[in-house]
Every structure is written in C-alpha cells, then in structure tokens.
mmCIF file of C-alpha atoms in Angstrom:
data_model
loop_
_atom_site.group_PDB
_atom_site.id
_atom_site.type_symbol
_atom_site.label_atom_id
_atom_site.label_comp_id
_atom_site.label_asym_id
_atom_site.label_seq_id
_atom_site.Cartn_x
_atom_site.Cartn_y
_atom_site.Cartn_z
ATOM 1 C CA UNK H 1 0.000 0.000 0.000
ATOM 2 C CA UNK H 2 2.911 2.259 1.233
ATOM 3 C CA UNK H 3 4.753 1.931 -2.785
ATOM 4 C CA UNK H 4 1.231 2.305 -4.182
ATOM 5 C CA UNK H 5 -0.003 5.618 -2.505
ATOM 6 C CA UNK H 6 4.282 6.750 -3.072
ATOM 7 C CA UNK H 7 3.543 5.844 -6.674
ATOM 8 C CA UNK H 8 0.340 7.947 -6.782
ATOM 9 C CA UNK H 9 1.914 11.325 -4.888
ATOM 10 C CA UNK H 10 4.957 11.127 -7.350
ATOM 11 C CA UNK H 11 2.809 10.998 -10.396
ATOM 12 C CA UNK H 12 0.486 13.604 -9.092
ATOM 13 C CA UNK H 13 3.535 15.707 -8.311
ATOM 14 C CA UNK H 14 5.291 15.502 -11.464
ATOM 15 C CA UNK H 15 1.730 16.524 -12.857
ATOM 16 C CA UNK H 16 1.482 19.544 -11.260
ATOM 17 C CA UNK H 17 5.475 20.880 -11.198
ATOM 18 C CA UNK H 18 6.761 19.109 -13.851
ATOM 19 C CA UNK H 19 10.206 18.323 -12.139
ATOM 20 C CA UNK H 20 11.354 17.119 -9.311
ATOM 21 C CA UNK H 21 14.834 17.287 -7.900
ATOM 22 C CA UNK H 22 17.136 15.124 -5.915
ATOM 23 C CA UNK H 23 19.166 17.815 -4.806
ATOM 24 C CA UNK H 24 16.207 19.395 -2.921
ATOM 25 C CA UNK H 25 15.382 18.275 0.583
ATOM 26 C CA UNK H 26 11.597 17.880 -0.030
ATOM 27 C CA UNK H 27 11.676 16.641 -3.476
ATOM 28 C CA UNK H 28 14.440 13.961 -2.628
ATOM 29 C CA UNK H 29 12.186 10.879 -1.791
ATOM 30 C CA UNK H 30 10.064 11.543 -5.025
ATOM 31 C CA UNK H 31 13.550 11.640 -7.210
ATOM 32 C CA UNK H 32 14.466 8.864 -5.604
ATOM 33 C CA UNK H 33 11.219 6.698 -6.150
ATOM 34 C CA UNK H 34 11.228 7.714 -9.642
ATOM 35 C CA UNK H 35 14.873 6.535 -10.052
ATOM 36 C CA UNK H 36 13.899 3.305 -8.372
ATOM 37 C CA UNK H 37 10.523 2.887 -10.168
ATOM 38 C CA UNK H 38 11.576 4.234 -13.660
ATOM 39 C CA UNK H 39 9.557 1.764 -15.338
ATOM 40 C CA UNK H 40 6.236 1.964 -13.482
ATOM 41 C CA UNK H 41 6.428 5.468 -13.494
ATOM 42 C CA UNK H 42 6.696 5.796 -17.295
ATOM 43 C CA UNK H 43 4.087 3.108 -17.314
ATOM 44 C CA UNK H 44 1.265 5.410 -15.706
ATOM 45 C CA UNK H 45 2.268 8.637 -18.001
ATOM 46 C CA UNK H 46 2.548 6.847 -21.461
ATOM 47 C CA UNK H 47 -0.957 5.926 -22.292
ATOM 48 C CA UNK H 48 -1.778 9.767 -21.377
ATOM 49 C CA UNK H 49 0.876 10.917 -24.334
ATOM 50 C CA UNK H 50 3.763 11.721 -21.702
ATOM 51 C CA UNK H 51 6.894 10.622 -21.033
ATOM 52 C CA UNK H 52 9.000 10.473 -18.013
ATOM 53 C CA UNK H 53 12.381 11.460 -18.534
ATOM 54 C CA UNK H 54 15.623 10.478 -15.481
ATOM 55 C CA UNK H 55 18.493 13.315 -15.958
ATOM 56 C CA UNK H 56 21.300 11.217 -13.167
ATOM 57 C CA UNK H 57 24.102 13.263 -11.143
ATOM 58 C CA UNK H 58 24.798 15.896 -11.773
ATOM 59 C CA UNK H 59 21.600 16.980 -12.451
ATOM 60 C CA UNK H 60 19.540 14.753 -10.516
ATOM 61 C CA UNK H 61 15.904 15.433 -12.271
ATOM 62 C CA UNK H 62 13.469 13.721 -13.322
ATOM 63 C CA UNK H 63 10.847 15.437 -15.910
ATOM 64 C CA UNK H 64 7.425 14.776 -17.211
ATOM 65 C CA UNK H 65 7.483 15.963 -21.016
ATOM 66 C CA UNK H 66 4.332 16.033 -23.030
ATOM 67 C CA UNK H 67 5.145 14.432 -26.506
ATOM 68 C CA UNK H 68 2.227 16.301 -28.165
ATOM 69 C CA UNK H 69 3.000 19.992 -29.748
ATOM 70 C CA UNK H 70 2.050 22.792 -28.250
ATOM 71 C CA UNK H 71 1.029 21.492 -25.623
ATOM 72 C CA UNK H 72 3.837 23.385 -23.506
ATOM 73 C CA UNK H 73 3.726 26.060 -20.976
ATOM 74 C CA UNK H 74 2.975 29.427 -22.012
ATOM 75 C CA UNK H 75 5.270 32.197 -20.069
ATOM 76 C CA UNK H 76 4.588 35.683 -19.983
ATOM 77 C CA UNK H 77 7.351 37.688 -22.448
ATOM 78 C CA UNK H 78 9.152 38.764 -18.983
ATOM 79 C CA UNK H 79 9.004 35.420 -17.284
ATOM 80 C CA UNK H 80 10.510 33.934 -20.636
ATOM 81 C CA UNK H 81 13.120 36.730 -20.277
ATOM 82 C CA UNK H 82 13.776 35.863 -16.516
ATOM 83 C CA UNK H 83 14.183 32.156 -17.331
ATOM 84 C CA UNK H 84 16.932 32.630 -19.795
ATOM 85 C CA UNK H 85 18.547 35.263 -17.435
ATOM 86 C CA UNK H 86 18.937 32.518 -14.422
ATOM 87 C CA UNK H 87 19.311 29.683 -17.315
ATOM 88 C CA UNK H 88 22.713 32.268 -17.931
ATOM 89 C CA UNK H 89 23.819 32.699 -14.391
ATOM 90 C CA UNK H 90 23.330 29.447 -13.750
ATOM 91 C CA UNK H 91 25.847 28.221 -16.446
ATOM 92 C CA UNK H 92 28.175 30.753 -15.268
ATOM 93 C CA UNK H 93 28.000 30.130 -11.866
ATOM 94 C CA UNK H 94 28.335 26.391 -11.937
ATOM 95 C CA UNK H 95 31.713 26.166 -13.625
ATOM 96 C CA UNK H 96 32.871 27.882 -10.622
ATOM 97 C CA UNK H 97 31.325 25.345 -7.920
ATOM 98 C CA UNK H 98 33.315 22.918 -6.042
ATOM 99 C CA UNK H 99 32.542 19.325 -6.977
ATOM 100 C CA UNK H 100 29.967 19.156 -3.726
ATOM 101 C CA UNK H 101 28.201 22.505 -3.746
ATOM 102 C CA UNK H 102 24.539 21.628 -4.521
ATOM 103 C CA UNK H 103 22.851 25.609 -4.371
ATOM 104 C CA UNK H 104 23.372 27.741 -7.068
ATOM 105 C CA UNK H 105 22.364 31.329 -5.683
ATOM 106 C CA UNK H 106 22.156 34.839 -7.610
ATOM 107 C CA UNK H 107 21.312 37.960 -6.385
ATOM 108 C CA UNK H 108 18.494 39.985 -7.254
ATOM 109 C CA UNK H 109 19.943 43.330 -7.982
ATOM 110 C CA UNK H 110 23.654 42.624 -8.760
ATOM 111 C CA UNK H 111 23.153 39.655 -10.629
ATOM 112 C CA UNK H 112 19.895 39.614 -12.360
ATOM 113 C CA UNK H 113 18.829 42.996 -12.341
ATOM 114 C CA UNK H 114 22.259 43.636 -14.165
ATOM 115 C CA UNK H 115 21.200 41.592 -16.827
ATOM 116 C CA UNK H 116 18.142 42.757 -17.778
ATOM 117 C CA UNK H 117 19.688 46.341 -17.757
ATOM 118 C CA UNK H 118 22.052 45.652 -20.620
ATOM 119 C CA UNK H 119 18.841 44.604 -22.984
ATOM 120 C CA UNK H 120 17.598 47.909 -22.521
ATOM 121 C CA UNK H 121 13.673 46.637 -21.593
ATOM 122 C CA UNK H 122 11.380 49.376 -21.149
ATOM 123 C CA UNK H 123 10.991 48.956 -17.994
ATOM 124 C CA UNK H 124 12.659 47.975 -14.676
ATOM 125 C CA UNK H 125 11.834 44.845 -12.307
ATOM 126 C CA UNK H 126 9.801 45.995 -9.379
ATOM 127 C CA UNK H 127 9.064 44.308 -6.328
ATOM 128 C CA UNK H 128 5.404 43.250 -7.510
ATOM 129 C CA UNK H 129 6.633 41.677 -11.139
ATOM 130 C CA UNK H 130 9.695 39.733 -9.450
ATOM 131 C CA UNK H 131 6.844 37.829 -6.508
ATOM 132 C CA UNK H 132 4.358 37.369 -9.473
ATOM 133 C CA UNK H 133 8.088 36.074 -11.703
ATOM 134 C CA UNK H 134 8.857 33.858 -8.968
ATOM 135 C CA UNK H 135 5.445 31.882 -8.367
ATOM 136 C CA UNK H 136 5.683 30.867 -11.825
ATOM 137 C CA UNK H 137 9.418 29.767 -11.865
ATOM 138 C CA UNK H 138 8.517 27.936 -8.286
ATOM 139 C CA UNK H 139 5.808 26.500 -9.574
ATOM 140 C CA UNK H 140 7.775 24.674 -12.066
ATOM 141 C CA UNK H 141 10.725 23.642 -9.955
ATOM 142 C CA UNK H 142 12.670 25.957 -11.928
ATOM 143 C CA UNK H 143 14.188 28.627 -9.029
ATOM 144 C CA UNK H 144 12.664 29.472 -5.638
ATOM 145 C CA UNK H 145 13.344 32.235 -3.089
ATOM 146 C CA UNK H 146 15.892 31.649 -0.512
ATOM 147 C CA UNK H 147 13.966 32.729 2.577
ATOM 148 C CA UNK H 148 11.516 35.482 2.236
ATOM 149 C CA UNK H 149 11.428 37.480 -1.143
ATOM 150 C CA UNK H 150 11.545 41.174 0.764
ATOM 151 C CA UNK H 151 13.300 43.253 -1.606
ATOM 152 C CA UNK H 152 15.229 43.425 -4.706
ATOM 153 C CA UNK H 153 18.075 42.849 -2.212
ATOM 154 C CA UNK H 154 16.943 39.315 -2.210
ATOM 155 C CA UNK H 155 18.706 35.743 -2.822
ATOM 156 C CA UNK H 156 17.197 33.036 -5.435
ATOM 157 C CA UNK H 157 18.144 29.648 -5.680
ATOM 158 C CA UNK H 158 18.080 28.380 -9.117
ATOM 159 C CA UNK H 159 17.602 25.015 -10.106
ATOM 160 C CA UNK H 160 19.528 22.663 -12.631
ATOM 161 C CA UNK H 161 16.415 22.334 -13.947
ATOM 162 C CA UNK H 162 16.669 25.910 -16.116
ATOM 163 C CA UNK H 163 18.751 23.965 -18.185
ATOM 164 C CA UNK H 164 16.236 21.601 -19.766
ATOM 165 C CA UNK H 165 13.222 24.116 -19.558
ATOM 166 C CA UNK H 166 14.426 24.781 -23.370
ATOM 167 C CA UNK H 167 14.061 22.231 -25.751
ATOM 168 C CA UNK H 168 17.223 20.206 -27.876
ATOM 169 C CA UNK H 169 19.929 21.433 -24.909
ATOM 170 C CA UNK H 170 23.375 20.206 -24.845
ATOM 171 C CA UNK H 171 24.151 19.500 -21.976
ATOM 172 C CA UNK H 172 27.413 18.543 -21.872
ATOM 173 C CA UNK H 173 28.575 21.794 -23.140
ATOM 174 C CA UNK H 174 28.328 24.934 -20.969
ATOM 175 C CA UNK H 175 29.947 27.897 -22.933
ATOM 176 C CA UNK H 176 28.207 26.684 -25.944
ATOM 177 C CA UNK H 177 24.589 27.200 -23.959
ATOM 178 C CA UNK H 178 25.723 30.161 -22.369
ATOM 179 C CA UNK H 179 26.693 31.505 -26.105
ATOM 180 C CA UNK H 180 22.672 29.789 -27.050
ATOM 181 C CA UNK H 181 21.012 31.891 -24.098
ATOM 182 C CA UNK H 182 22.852 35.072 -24.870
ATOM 183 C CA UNK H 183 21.871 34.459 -28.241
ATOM 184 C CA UNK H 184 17.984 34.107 -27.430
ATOM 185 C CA UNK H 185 18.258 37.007 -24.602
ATOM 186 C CA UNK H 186 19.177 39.579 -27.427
ATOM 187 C CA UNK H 187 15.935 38.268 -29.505
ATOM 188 C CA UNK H 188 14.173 40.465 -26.623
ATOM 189 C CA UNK H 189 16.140 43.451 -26.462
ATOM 190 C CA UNK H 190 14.593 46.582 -27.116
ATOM 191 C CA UNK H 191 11.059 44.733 -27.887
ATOM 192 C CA UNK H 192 8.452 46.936 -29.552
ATOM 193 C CA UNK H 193 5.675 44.849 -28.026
ATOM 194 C CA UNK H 194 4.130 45.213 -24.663
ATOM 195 C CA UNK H 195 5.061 43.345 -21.353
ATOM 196 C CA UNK H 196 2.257 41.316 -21.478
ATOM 197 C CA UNK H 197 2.734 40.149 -25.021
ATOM 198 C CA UNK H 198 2.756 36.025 -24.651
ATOM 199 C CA UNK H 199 5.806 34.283 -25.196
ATOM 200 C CA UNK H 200 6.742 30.240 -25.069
ATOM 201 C CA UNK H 201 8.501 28.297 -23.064
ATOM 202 C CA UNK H 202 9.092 24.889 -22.507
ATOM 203 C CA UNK H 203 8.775 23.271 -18.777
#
C-alpha cells in the first residue's frame, strides 16, 4: 500500500510541477522513487501521451514531457526573459562550484537585475513583477526564493532544472549554452511589443 499511494503522490507531483529534484530536501524521496521505479512510473504517463524522462548526477531530475505539440507552458514575455537570465547565471555560476556545492544562488539586484539592464527593456523589475516572476518559476521547480522574497536585495536559488526548460539542450557543453542563451536574450532586447505580449517556453 505504502509503494502504491508513493507511486500515486509522485505521479500527481510531477503533474502539477513538472520536475522534481534530488538535490532538494523535499523533493528527494520523489527523485528517488522515480529513479527506483523508472519503469512503473513511465508506465502510468505513457498511455496519457507523456513521457517520463531520469536526468542522473549531476543533475539529478526527473521530468514529465508532453510528446504532443504545443502542448507546452505558455510564459509571460518577462518570465521567458527571466528564465533565460537565471538559465545564464546558472551556467556561469556552476563552472565555478566545487565538486559538492549543490545551491546555485544569484542575487536579485547585482546579478539579475544587471542583466536585464544591458537589454535595454522598457521597464525595470519591481518588487510586484519579481513575486508574481517567482510563483511561476517555483511553480515549475525551476528557481525558488531563498527565505523570504523582501526586496530586490533578495537571494534566489536556481535550479539545474533551467537547463532543460528549453528544448534540444546540450548538456554537456556549458559555454556553448551560455553563447545559445545570450543568443535568445538579445531576440528580446529593445522589444516593440508590450510586457504582457505572450511568449513560449518549454517546462
């Protein structure tokens, strides 16, 4: 009964966050059961047109992917921009990690707020955008706030999982993304459009 009802949370997690992480406290017992249980995980996804995909150390994710097109989350123009500024940071911070550091943290204003200034956006990030930002990323296992998000002077944690919220990544090669998300940053520099123009994203 125990393996059934783990079987059951797992699947209804991965449903509702699309990844979860083994590096993450909370998460860790689903990663784990999904490493375990590959095959009856996949099992309960595949008739439904998804697939379950196992991303080892030093990732340690597991993702639910939806085979069908277009069937993938739509993100707000800034949230896509946000992504692919973390997705950045994140490649640039990791090749300085030692081999055990699990966290990945950038800071609000002198990380990410530098960022977006150099795309000259019509607008700043404000307090309001970066909570409303930040339940979406969350949401999606994708970055969360470390302790309370009080200020622009805030920390975020950001997940290994920005790397396979884009589609066809390699992985293996981290100057080579960082050169792809620099790349698709500058496809929203200066936009003409408004902030709430949709743009896509995979998660």
């Amino acid at each position: 009964m125990a393996t059934i009802n783990m079987l059951e949370e797992t699947a209804n997690y991965l449903l509702n966050h699309c990844f979860v992480l083994g590096s993450v406290e909370d998460q860790r017992a689903k990663y784990l059961y999904v490493q375990d249980h590959l095959p009856e995980v996949r099992a309960v996804f595949k008739p439904l047109g998804y697939a379950v995909l196992l991303y080892p150390a030093p990732l340690q994710a597991a993702a639910l992917v939806n085979e069908h097109e277009g069937s993938q989350a739509r993100l707000l123009k800034y949230e896509s921009i946000l992504l692919l500024v973390l997705r950045l940071l994140y490649l640039q911070k990791r090749e300085n990690l030692s081999a055990n550091a699990d966290q990945v943290l950038v800071t609000v204003v002198e990380e990410v707020q530098t960022e977006l200034q150099k795309m000259n956006l019509p607008r700043r990030l404000d307090q309001q955008t970066l909570e409303r930002l930040m339940r979406t990323l969350r949401r999606y296992n994708l970055a969360r706030p470390v302790g309370r998000l009080s200020g622009l002077d805030s920390r975020i944690e950001v997940f290994p999982t920005v790397l396979l919220a884009l589609p066809d990544a390699d992985l293996a090669d981290a100057a080579a993304e960082s050169a792809r998300t620099r790349t698709e940053l500058g496809l929203y520099e200066r936009p003409e459009g408004a902030d709430t123009e949709a743009g896509e994203a995979e998660a």
